[in-house]
């Protein structure tokens, strides 16, 4: 999945002073898109990109699918070839994470002792995977966030038979689907009644559960994990709250991530489930945030929102680039994400409301045929649409959600 890139020339009148230099902290998709948007809009100032990883910017969605399955070589996940990165005229400093920020002077300190200062700083540090107690130091337990994580997990899967995935959200379900196509025995453990129930609603999540079950994935819905079980320093199983122990050669922990904001602790900026920003994605004078780490005020929703998906990373970066150059533009997207599992593509525009008062209706296709679009309402108002193998028709229904957002009538569930 790639976010749509707006390549039309920027004709927005400049009302603010354009910064002489911009520092992007995070060599991520959001960080790279910020740089590309600045250059596309004619910015000629100095640009520096600081990255914690040694790899140049790459795409994360393929990690749990094409890269993990071995269908793509690692270099194919890179977002741009070296000559395209060079053409941006930006300095990339990789393998040197930020450890501190003075927001007043917009000065960033790095782990190696560098001090970098710019008139505008863009925070694009993403998230860090959550872990389970006892996970550290236990061989055979993996997370999946980086390219290195994906390659290590693939190598382990090729030599293992039994995988337990702890986590029944998007990432956990995708890893399970990929591992099953590789021939592994897979069991998914999670607290929801079905995989991705919080993102898809009960009815569609049950269809996803049926899809996984039909392909041989074992599901343990509504289950909590008591502990990881190991022997001689290696994982051997997962102990559930009900006393059952699932044997495992490998365990993947996919229980969400926390925004990488520890380095901002003494910055003077507000950190609360991400770097808190105004509707322009501005956290302070000359300091902005993009992607998974940004928690900004969505004017149409009337509340703070943080989204962890590839589409938002790109769209938010383009909005921030415009605002750095003086656009003064509120960022009010229709939330969107998609997932590919087995031969099924699922797309969600807007949000699926939780609770018994949510209304779901099939408005295109038929679930019995494996192709349909469902529309969700709450209190008579459209909140989201979910598409199952009907991408064109799902995009057409997106406008229903956009119209409701424009009226300020949609409220997001706490899970977002």
Tab-separated table of C-alpha atoms in Angstrom:
chain	number	residue	atom	x	y	z
A	1	UNK	CA	0.000	0.000	0.000
A	2	UNK	CA	1.292	3.430	-0.862
A	3	UNK	CA	-0.246	6.733	0.131
A	4	UNK	CA	-1.423	8.881	-2.767
A	5	UNK	CA	1.191	11.498	-3.608
A	6	UNK	CA	-0.072	14.907	-4.664
A	7	UNK	CA	2.285	16.046	-7.425
A	8	UNK	CA	0.467	19.233	-8.403
A	9	UNK	CA	2.475	22.430	-7.930
A	10	UNK	CA	1.844	24.196	-4.644
A	11	UNK	CA	0.217	27.576	-5.236
A	12	UNK	CA	-0.554	28.342	-1.584
A	13	UNK	CA	0.424	31.961	-0.758
A	14	UNK	CA	3.281	32.133	1.733
A	15	UNK	CA	2.198	33.967	4.854
A	16	UNK	CA	4.981	32.921	7.217
A	17	UNK	CA	8.756	32.977	7.118
A	18	UNK	CA	10.090	29.856	5.424
A	19	UNK	CA	12.764	28.215	7.586
A	20	UNK	CA	16.351	28.312	6.405
A	21	UNK	CA	16.790	24.676	7.419
A	22	UNK	CA	14.635	21.680	8.335
A	23	UNK	CA	15.636	18.699	10.476
A	24	UNK	CA	13.542	15.537	10.130
A	25	UNK	CA	14.035	13.129	13.042
A	26	UNK	CA	13.108	9.711	11.732
A	27	UNK	CA	14.152	8.206	8.383
A	28	UNK	CA	10.705	6.664	8.002
A	29	UNK	CA	8.070	6.775	5.287
A	30	UNK	CA	6.574	9.822	7.003
A	31	UNK	CA	9.974	11.469	7.308
A	32	UNK	CA	10.927	10.828	3.696
A	33	UNK	CA	7.554	12.008	2.389
A	34	UNK	CA	8.001	15.248	4.336
A	35	UNK	CA	11.307	15.875	2.565
A	36	UNK	CA	9.902	15.006	-0.855
A	37	UNK	CA	6.907	17.286	-0.345
A	38	UNK	CA	9.133	20.186	0.728
A	39	UNK	CA	11.254	19.839	-2.403
A	40	UNK	CA	8.232	19.386	-4.648
A	41	UNK	CA	6.806	22.647	-3.311
A	42	UNK	CA	10.011	24.448	-4.217
A	43	UNK	CA	11.815	24.536	-0.870
A	44	UNK	CA	15.554	25.072	-1.439
A	45	UNK	CA	16.788	25.284	2.145
A	46	UNK	CA	19.001	22.810	3.972
A	47	UNK	CA	17.363	19.512	4.881
A	48	UNK	CA	18.809	16.891	7.244
A	49	UNK	CA	17.247	13.499	7.987
A	50	UNK	CA	18.305	11.735	11.186
A	51	UNK	CA	17.508	8.020	11.467
A	52	UNK	CA	17.934	5.498	14.263
A	53	UNK	CA	18.243	2.558	11.860
A	54	UNK	CA	21.168	1.995	9.518
A	55	UNK	CA	18.905	1.141	6.568
A	56	UNK	CA	17.741	3.899	4.208
A	57	UNK	CA	13.969	4.619	4.312
A	58	UNK	CA	11.852	1.560	3.564
A	59	UNK	CA	8.186	0.590	3.543
A	60	UNK	CA	6.843	-1.312	6.540
A	61	UNK	CA	3.596	-2.917	5.230
A	62	UNK	CA	5.471	-5.458	3.049
A	63	UNK	CA	7.483	-6.674	6.052
A	64	UNK	CA	4.664	-8.868	7.376
A	65	UNK	CA	3.707	-10.077	3.917
A	66	UNK	CA	6.003	-10.040	0.860
A	67	UNK	CA	9.330	-9.765	2.703
A	68	UNK	CA	8.381	-12.257	5.410
A	69	UNK	CA	7.122	-14.735	2.808
A	70	UNK	CA	10.282	-14.345	0.730
A	71	UNK	CA	8.451	-13.024	-2.336
A	72	UNK	CA	10.428	-9.774	-2.154
A	73	UNK	CA	14.149	-9.386	-1.598
A	74	UNK	CA	14.861	-6.895	1.222
A	75	UNK	CA	15.996	-4.124	-1.131
A	76	UNK	CA	12.604	-4.084	-2.845
A	77	UNK	CA	11.077	-2.674	0.352
A	78	UNK	CA	13.258	0.433	0.075
A	79	UNK	CA	11.094	3.452	-0.692
A	80	UNK	CA	13.512	5.074	-3.143
A	81	UNK	CA	16.668	3.998	-4.977
A	82	UNK	CA	19.934	5.702	-3.965
A	83	UNK	CA	19.926	8.113	-6.921
A	84	UNK	CA	16.424	9.350	-6.016
A	85	UNK	CA	17.469	9.965	-2.415
A	86	UNK	CA	20.572	11.813	-3.623
A	87	UNK	CA	18.459	13.991	-5.915
A	88	UNK	CA	16.610	15.354	-2.883
A	89	UNK	CA	19.699	17.267	-1.829
A	90	UNK	CA	19.244	16.195	1.796
A	91	UNK	CA	21.835	14.869	4.219
A	92	UNK	CA	20.892	11.472	5.633
A	93	UNK	CA	22.473	10.611	8.995
A	94	UNK	CA	21.602	6.981	9.708
A	95	UNK	CA	22.242	4.683	12.651
A	96	UNK	CA	22.317	7.522	15.177
A	97	UNK	CA	19.090	7.847	17.215
A	98	UNK	CA	17.990	11.115	18.776
A	99	UNK	CA	18.308	11.201	22.572
A	100	UNK	CA	17.135	14.716	23.409
A	101	UNK	CA	15.448	17.866	22.115
A	102	UNK	CA	15.588	21.459	23.282
A	103	UNK	CA	12.348	22.713	21.778
A	104	UNK	CA	13.167	26.365	22.487
A	105	UNK	CA	16.306	26.336	20.329
A	106	UNK	CA	15.137	23.370	18.221
A	107	UNK	CA	18.362	21.517	18.966
A	108	UNK	CA	18.536	17.715	18.801
A	109	UNK	CA	21.195	15.618	20.539
A	110	UNK	CA	22.064	12.166	19.205
A	111	UNK	CA	23.406	8.984	20.750
A	112	UNK	CA	26.811	9.527	19.157
A	113	UNK	CA	27.118	13.043	20.587
A	114	UNK	CA	26.047	15.046	17.552
A	115	UNK	CA	24.208	18.321	18.054
A	116	UNK	CA	21.853	19.301	15.235
A	117	UNK	CA	19.871	22.518	15.074
A	118	UNK	CA	17.283	23.772	12.573
A	119	UNK	CA	14.599	26.425	12.290
A	120	UNK	CA	12.013	23.673	11.810
A	121	UNK	CA	12.107	20.200	13.356
A	122	UNK	CA	9.819	17.366	12.231
A	123	UNK	CA	9.427	14.442	14.640
A	124	UNK	CA	8.860	11.187	12.742
A	125	UNK	CA	10.198	8.585	15.183
A	126	UNK	CA	7.263	6.168	14.945
A	127	UNK	CA	6.518	3.486	17.513
A	128	UNK	CA	8.363	0.729	19.363
A	129	UNK	CA	6.820	-2.760	19.759
A	130	UNK	CA	5.438	-3.659	23.169
A	131	UNK	CA	6.868	-6.763	24.787
A	132	UNK	CA	5.778	-9.365	27.324
A	133	UNK	CA	7.397	-9.928	30.733
A	134	UNK	CA	10.225	-12.434	30.427
A	135	UNK	CA	10.525	-11.938	26.678
A	136	UNK	CA	13.981	-10.361	26.694
A	137	UNK	CA	16.745	-12.918	26.458
A	138	UNK	CA	14.436	-15.814	25.589
A	139	UNK	CA	15.457	-17.265	22.227
A	140	UNK	CA	12.695	-17.875	19.711
A	141	UNK	CA	10.573	-14.860	20.712
A	142	UNK	CA	10.225	-12.186	18.030
A	143	UNK	CA	8.616	-8.836	17.325
A	144	UNK	CA	8.100	-7.351	13.856
A	145	UNK	CA	8.759	-3.663	13.313
A	146	UNK	CA	12.001	-3.294	11.357
A	147	UNK	CA	13.429	-4.831	8.208
A	148	UNK	CA	15.900	-6.693	10.400
A	149	UNK	CA	13.014	-8.078	12.461
A	150	UNK	CA	11.318	-9.387	9.316
A	151	UNK	CA	14.457	-11.101	8.011
A	152	UNK	CA	15.191	-12.671	11.400
A	153	UNK	CA	11.621	-13.958	11.722
A	154	UNK	CA	11.656	-15.362	8.185
A	155	UNK	CA	14.863	-17.272	8.855
A	156	UNK	CA	13.373	-18.663	12.072
A	157	UNK	CA	10.114	-19.688	10.382
A	158	UNK	CA	11.980	-21.645	7.724
A	159	UNK	CA	13.430	-23.865	10.429
A	160	UNK	CA	10.422	-24.140	12.740
A	161	UNK	CA	7.127	-25.986	12.759
A	162	UNK	CA	4.948	-24.417	15.462
A	163	UNK	CA	4.312	-20.689	15.755
A	164	UNK	CA	2.171	-18.923	18.334
A	165	UNK	CA	1.226	-15.339	17.538
A	166	UNK	CA	0.363	-13.335	20.640
A	167	UNK	CA	-1.875	-10.529	19.413
A	168	UNK	CA	-5.007	-10.561	17.266
A	169	UNK	CA	-4.825	-7.120	15.654
A	170	UNK	CA	-3.794	-6.231	12.109
A	171	UNK	CA	-0.125	-7.169	12.452
A	172	UNK	CA	-0.754	-10.415	14.295
A	173	UNK	CA	-3.349	-11.538	11.750
A	174	UNK	CA	-1.062	-10.668	8.824
A	175	UNK	CA	1.887	-12.562	10.307
A	176	UNK	CA	-0.345	-15.567	10.944
A	177	UNK	CA	-1.606	-15.571	7.358
A	178	UNK	CA	1.903	-15.307	5.926
A	179	UNK	CA	3.268	-18.046	8.189
A	180	UNK	CA	0.437	-20.377	7.183
A	181	UNK	CA	1.262	-19.857	3.482
A	182	UNK	CA	4.825	-20.867	4.393
A	183	UNK	CA	3.539	-24.144	5.818
A	184	UNK	CA	3.883	-23.418	9.538
A	185	UNK	CA	1.497	-24.644	12.188
A	186	UNK	CA	0.061	-21.359	13.507
A	187	UNK	CA	-2.054	-20.435	16.518
A	188	UNK	CA	-3.252	-16.892	17.221
A	189	UNK	CA	-3.963	-15.848	20.804
A	190	UNK	CA	-5.745	-12.612	21.683
A	191	UNK	CA	-8.364	-10.987	23.894
A	192	UNK	CA	-10.845	-10.149	21.126
A	193	UNK	CA	-13.763	-12.417	20.163
A	194	UNK	CA	-12.289	-12.653	16.651
A	195	UNK	CA	-9.191	-11.246	14.918
A	196	UNK	CA	-9.390	-7.471	14.362
A	197	UNK	CA	-12.836	-7.218	15.970
A	198	UNK	CA	-12.046	-3.723	17.267
A	199	UNK	CA	-11.141	-2.544	13.771
A	200	UNK	CA	-13.751	-4.398	11.706
A	201	UNK	CA	-16.768	-4.914	13.942
A	202	UNK	CA	-18.070	-8.271	15.118
A	203	UNK	CA	-19.701	-9.525	11.906
A	204	UNK	CA	-16.770	-8.845	9.561
A	205	UNK	CA	-14.237	-10.051	12.131
A	206	UNK	CA	-16.104	-13.357	12.334
A	207	UNK	CA	-15.691	-13.706	8.561
A	208	UNK	CA	-11.972	-13.086	9.003
A	209	UNK	CA	-11.876	-15.753	11.698
A	210	UNK	CA	-13.604	-18.157	9.299
A	211	UNK	CA	-11.040	-17.330	6.609
A	212	UNK	CA	-8.144	-18.099	8.939
A	213	UNK	CA	-9.763	-21.266	10.247
A	214	UNK	CA	-10.413	-22.508	6.713
A	215	UNK	CA	-6.711	-22.001	5.927
A	216	UNK	CA	-5.646	-23.954	9.000
A	217	UNK	CA	-4.893	-21.203	11.511
A	218	UNK	CA	-5.720	-22.140	15.079
A	219	UNK	CA	-7.537	-19.399	16.994
A	220	UNK	CA	-7.799	-18.872	20.746
A	221	UNK	CA	-10.201	-15.910	20.962
A	222	UNK	CA	-10.846	-14.165	24.246
A	223	UNK	CA	-7.611	-15.486	25.710
A	224	UNK	CA	-5.034	-13.746	27.843
A	225	UNK	CA	-1.409	-14.754	28.142
A	226	UNK	CA	-0.149	-15.666	31.613
A	227	UNK	CA	3.502	-16.184	30.703
A	228	UNK	CA	5.977	-17.390	28.135
A	229	UNK	CA	7.320	-20.859	28.861
A	230	UNK	CA	10.960	-21.676	28.197
A	231	UNK	CA	13.641	-24.246	28.656
A	232	UNK	CA	17.429	-23.828	28.454
A	233	UNK	CA	16.985	-20.200	27.432
A	234	UNK	CA	14.608	-20.872	24.527
A	235	UNK	CA	10.840	-20.538	24.281
A	236	UNK	CA	8.854	-23.770	24.348
A	237	UNK	CA	5.307	-22.523	24.729
A	238	UNK	CA	2.771	-19.920	25.794
A	239	UNK	CA	0.787	-20.297	29.013
A	240	UNK	CA	-2.769	-18.942	28.826
A	241	UNK	CA	-4.899	-17.522	31.616
A	242	UNK	CA	-7.072	-20.631	31.574
A	243	UNK	CA	-4.064	-22.848	32.357
A	244	UNK	CA	-3.614	-24.217	28.840
A	245	UNK	CA	-0.056	-24.239	27.508
A	246	UNK	CA	0.348	-23.920	23.740
A	247	UNK	CA	3.567	-25.596	22.579
A	248	UNK	CA	5.705	-23.394	20.345
A	249	UNK	CA	9.045	-23.419	18.561
A	250	UNK	CA	8.579	-19.708	17.871
A	251	UNK	CA	6.485	-16.920	19.373
A	252	UNK	CA	5.726	-13.564	17.767
A	253	UNK	CA	4.540	-10.845	20.122
A	254	UNK	CA	2.274	-8.425	18.226
A	255	UNK	CA	0.435	-6.548	20.977
A	256	UNK	CA	0.790	-3.033	19.620
A	257	UNK	CA	3.424	-0.357	19.948
A	258	UNK	CA	4.269	2.691	22.021
A	259	UNK	CA	5.223	6.019	20.427
A	260	UNK	CA	8.975	6.661	20.519
A	261	UNK	CA	8.872	9.778	22.684
A	262	UNK	CA	11.276	8.986	25.519
A	263	UNK	CA	13.893	11.229	23.942
A	264	UNK	CA	11.409	14.134	24.254
A	265	UNK	CA	11.036	13.756	28.020
A	266	UNK	CA	12.882	17.004	28.865
A	267	UNK	CA	11.901	18.906	25.719
A	268	UNK	CA	9.149	20.951	27.339
A	269	UNK	CA	6.665	19.620	24.790
A	270	UNK	CA	3.509	17.747	25.758
A	271	UNK	CA	3.883	13.978	25.470
A	272	UNK	CA	0.782	11.853	26.071
A	273	UNK	CA	0.334	8.717	23.949
A	274	UNK	CA	2.443	10.431	21.311
A	275	UNK	CA	3.706	13.942	20.718
A	276	UNK	CA	0.626	16.136	21.186
A	277	UNK	CA	0.044	18.683	18.425
A	278	UNK	CA	-2.504	21.251	17.327
A	279	UNK	CA	-4.625	20.853	14.211
A	280	UNK	CA	-1.643	21.904	12.066
A	281	UNK	CA	0.389	18.989	13.525
A	282	UNK	CA	2.525	21.554	15.359
A	283	UNK	CA	3.792	20.572	18.810
A	284	UNK	CA	5.597	23.845	19.526
A	285	UNK	CA	7.113	26.821	17.776
A	286	UNK	CA	8.841	25.345	14.740
A	287	UNK	CA	8.323	21.748	15.903
A	288	UNK	CA	5.965	19.373	14.057
A	289	UNK	CA	5.120	15.661	14.207
A	290	UNK	CA	4.123	13.167	11.519
A	291	UNK	CA	3.172	9.503	11.326
A	292	UNK	CA	2.675	7.009	14.156
A	293	UNK	CA	4.218	9.289	16.809
A	294	UNK	CA	1.911	12.264	16.135
A	295	UNK	CA	-1.221	12.820	18.219
A	296	UNK	CA	-2.931	15.835	16.774
A	297	UNK	CA	-6.239	17.673	17.104
A	298	UNK	CA	-8.617	16.617	14.345
A	299	UNK	CA	-10.875	19.649	13.939
A	300	UNK	CA	-13.774	17.708	12.396
A	301	UNK	CA	-13.713	15.066	15.117
A	302	UNK	CA	-13.145	17.644	17.840
A	303	UNK	CA	-10.582	15.499	19.633
A	304	UNK	CA	-6.995	14.273	19.636
A	305	UNK	CA	-6.230	11.417	17.256
A	306	UNK	CA	-3.210	9.190	16.629
A	307	UNK	CA	-3.190	6.826	13.661
A	308	UNK	CA	-0.751	3.989	13.015
A	309	UNK	CA	-0.914	3.228	9.308
A	310	UNK	CA	0.992	3.851	6.108
A	311	UNK	CA	-1.620	6.048	4.459
A	312	UNK	CA	-1.699	8.500	7.341
A	313	UNK	CA	2.111	8.642	7.388
A	314	UNK	CA	2.141	9.935	3.833
A	315	UNK	CA	-0.864	12.238	3.964
A	316	UNK	CA	0.147	13.824	7.259
A	317	UNK	CA	3.693	14.397	6.020
A	318	UNK	CA	2.398	16.298	2.989
A	319	UNK	CA	0.198	18.447	5.223
A	320	UNK	CA	3.110	19.234	7.540
A	321	UNK	CA	5.407	20.119	4.648
A	322	UNK	CA	2.821	22.613	3.407
A	323	UNK	CA	2.440	24.103	6.883
A	324	UNK	CA	6.195	24.479	7.319
A	325	UNK	CA	6.099	26.566	4.158
A	326	UNK	CA	3.290	28.763	5.478
A	327	UNK	CA	0.068	27.090	4.366
A	328	UNK	CA	-1.599	27.137	7.836
A	329	UNK	CA	-3.725	24.138	6.870
A	330	UNK	CA	-5.662	21.941	9.322
A	331	UNK	CA	-5.100	18.224	8.829
A	332	UNK	CA	-8.521	16.538	8.756
A	333	UNK	CA	-8.225	13.166	6.986
A	334	UNK	CA	-10.784	10.419	6.702
A	335	UNK	CA	-9.022	7.645	8.668
A	336	UNK	CA	-8.098	4.747	6.387
A	337	UNK	CA	-6.201	1.482	6.536
A	338	UNK	CA	-6.074	-1.781	4.646
A	339	UNK	CA	-4.771	-5.293	5.168
A	340	UNK	CA	-4.033	-8.204	2.831
A	341	UNK	CA	-4.447	-11.693	4.305
A	342	UNK	CA	-4.337	-14.855	2.182
A	343	UNK	CA	-6.237	-13.890	-0.990
A	344	UNK	CA	-8.386	-11.250	0.722
A	345	UNK	CA	-8.006	-7.478	0.693
A	346	UNK	CA	-9.824	-5.607	3.449
A	347	UNK	CA	-10.151	-1.811	3.429
A	348	UNK	CA	-11.584	0.457	6.109
A	349	UNK	CA	-12.510	4.113	5.593
A	350	UNK	CA	-13.529	6.004	8.708
A	351	UNK	CA	-14.030	4.062	11.929
A	352	UNK	CA	-16.097	1.082	12.951
A	353	UNK	CA	-17.972	1.987	16.138
A	354	UNK	CA	-17.873	-0.295	19.136
A	355	UNK	CA	-20.933	-1.088	21.188
A	356	UNK	CA	-24.338	-2.628	20.777
A	357	UNK	CA	-25.780	0.561	19.260
A	358	UNK	CA	-23.613	0.245	16.131
A	359	UNK	CA	-25.540	-0.554	12.959
A	360	UNK	CA	-24.012	-2.516	10.075
A	361	UNK	CA	-25.571	-2.985	6.650
A	362	UNK	CA	-24.201	-4.598	3.507
A	363	UNK	CA	-24.453	-1.953	0.765
A	364	UNK	CA	-22.657	-3.742	-2.048
A	365	UNK	CA	-21.877	-7.314	-3.031
A	366	UNK	CA	-22.649	-10.296	-0.826
A	367	UNK	CA	-20.572	-11.846	1.995
A	368	UNK	CA	-21.533	-15.285	0.677
A	369	UNK	CA	-19.568	-14.577	-2.521
A	370	UNK	CA	-16.453	-13.276	-0.754
A	371	UNK	CA	-16.953	-9.729	-2.106
A	372	UNK	CA	-18.922	-7.048	-0.275
A	373	UNK	CA	-18.993	-3.544	1.205
A	374	UNK	CA	-20.476	-2.901	4.651
A	375	UNK	CA	-21.502	0.510	5.985
A	376	UNK	CA	-21.530	1.319	9.688
A	377	UNK	CA	-23.763	3.837	11.417
A	378	UNK	CA	-24.203	5.026	14.957
A	379	UNK	CA	-27.254	7.011	15.974
A	380	UNK	CA	-28.198	7.143	12.299
A	381	UNK	CA	-24.906	8.693	11.193
A	382	UNK	CA	-22.338	7.038	8.956
A	383	UNK	CA	-19.044	6.388	10.732
A	384	UNK	CA	-17.203	4.008	8.429
A	385	UNK	CA	-17.211	1.562	5.556
A	386	UNK	CA	-15.469	-1.808	5.304
A	387	UNK	CA	-14.692	-3.440	1.979
A	388	UNK	CA	-13.904	-7.117	1.426
A	389	UNK	CA	-12.311	-7.724	-1.988
A	390	UNK	CA	-14.195	-4.758	-3.494
A	391	UNK	CA	-11.626	-1.907	-3.539
A	392	UNK	CA	-13.281	0.289	-6.179
A	393	UNK	CA	-16.736	0.110	-4.616
A	394	UNK	CA	-15.278	0.711	-1.141
A	395	UNK	CA	-13.518	3.897	-2.313
A	396	UNK	CA	-16.801	5.121	-3.768
A	397	UNK	CA	-18.478	4.721	-0.368
A	398	UNK	CA	-15.702	6.741	1.313
A	399	UNK	CA	-17.615	9.918	0.491
A	400	UNK	CA	-20.370	8.900	2.908
A	401	UNK	CA	-17.824	9.062	5.718
A	402	UNK	CA	-16.265	12.299	4.429
A	403	UNK	CA	-19.670	13.992	4.399
A	404	UNK	CA	-20.338	12.920	7.987
A	405	UNK	CA	-16.895	14.164	9.072
A	406	UNK	CA	-17.452	17.496	7.388
A	407	UNK	CA	-20.553	17.867	9.522
A	408	UNK	CA	-18.554	17.146	12.662
A	409	UNK	CA	-20.777	14.224	13.493
A	410	UNK	CA	-18.387	11.297	13.782
A	411	UNK	CA	-16.763	10.297	17.045
A	412	UNK	CA	-13.877	7.852	17.161
A	413	UNK	CA	-13.692	4.857	19.491
A	414	UNK	CA	-11.128	5.002	22.266
A	415	UNK	CA	-9.053	2.287	20.576
A	416	UNK	CA	-7.874	4.752	17.949
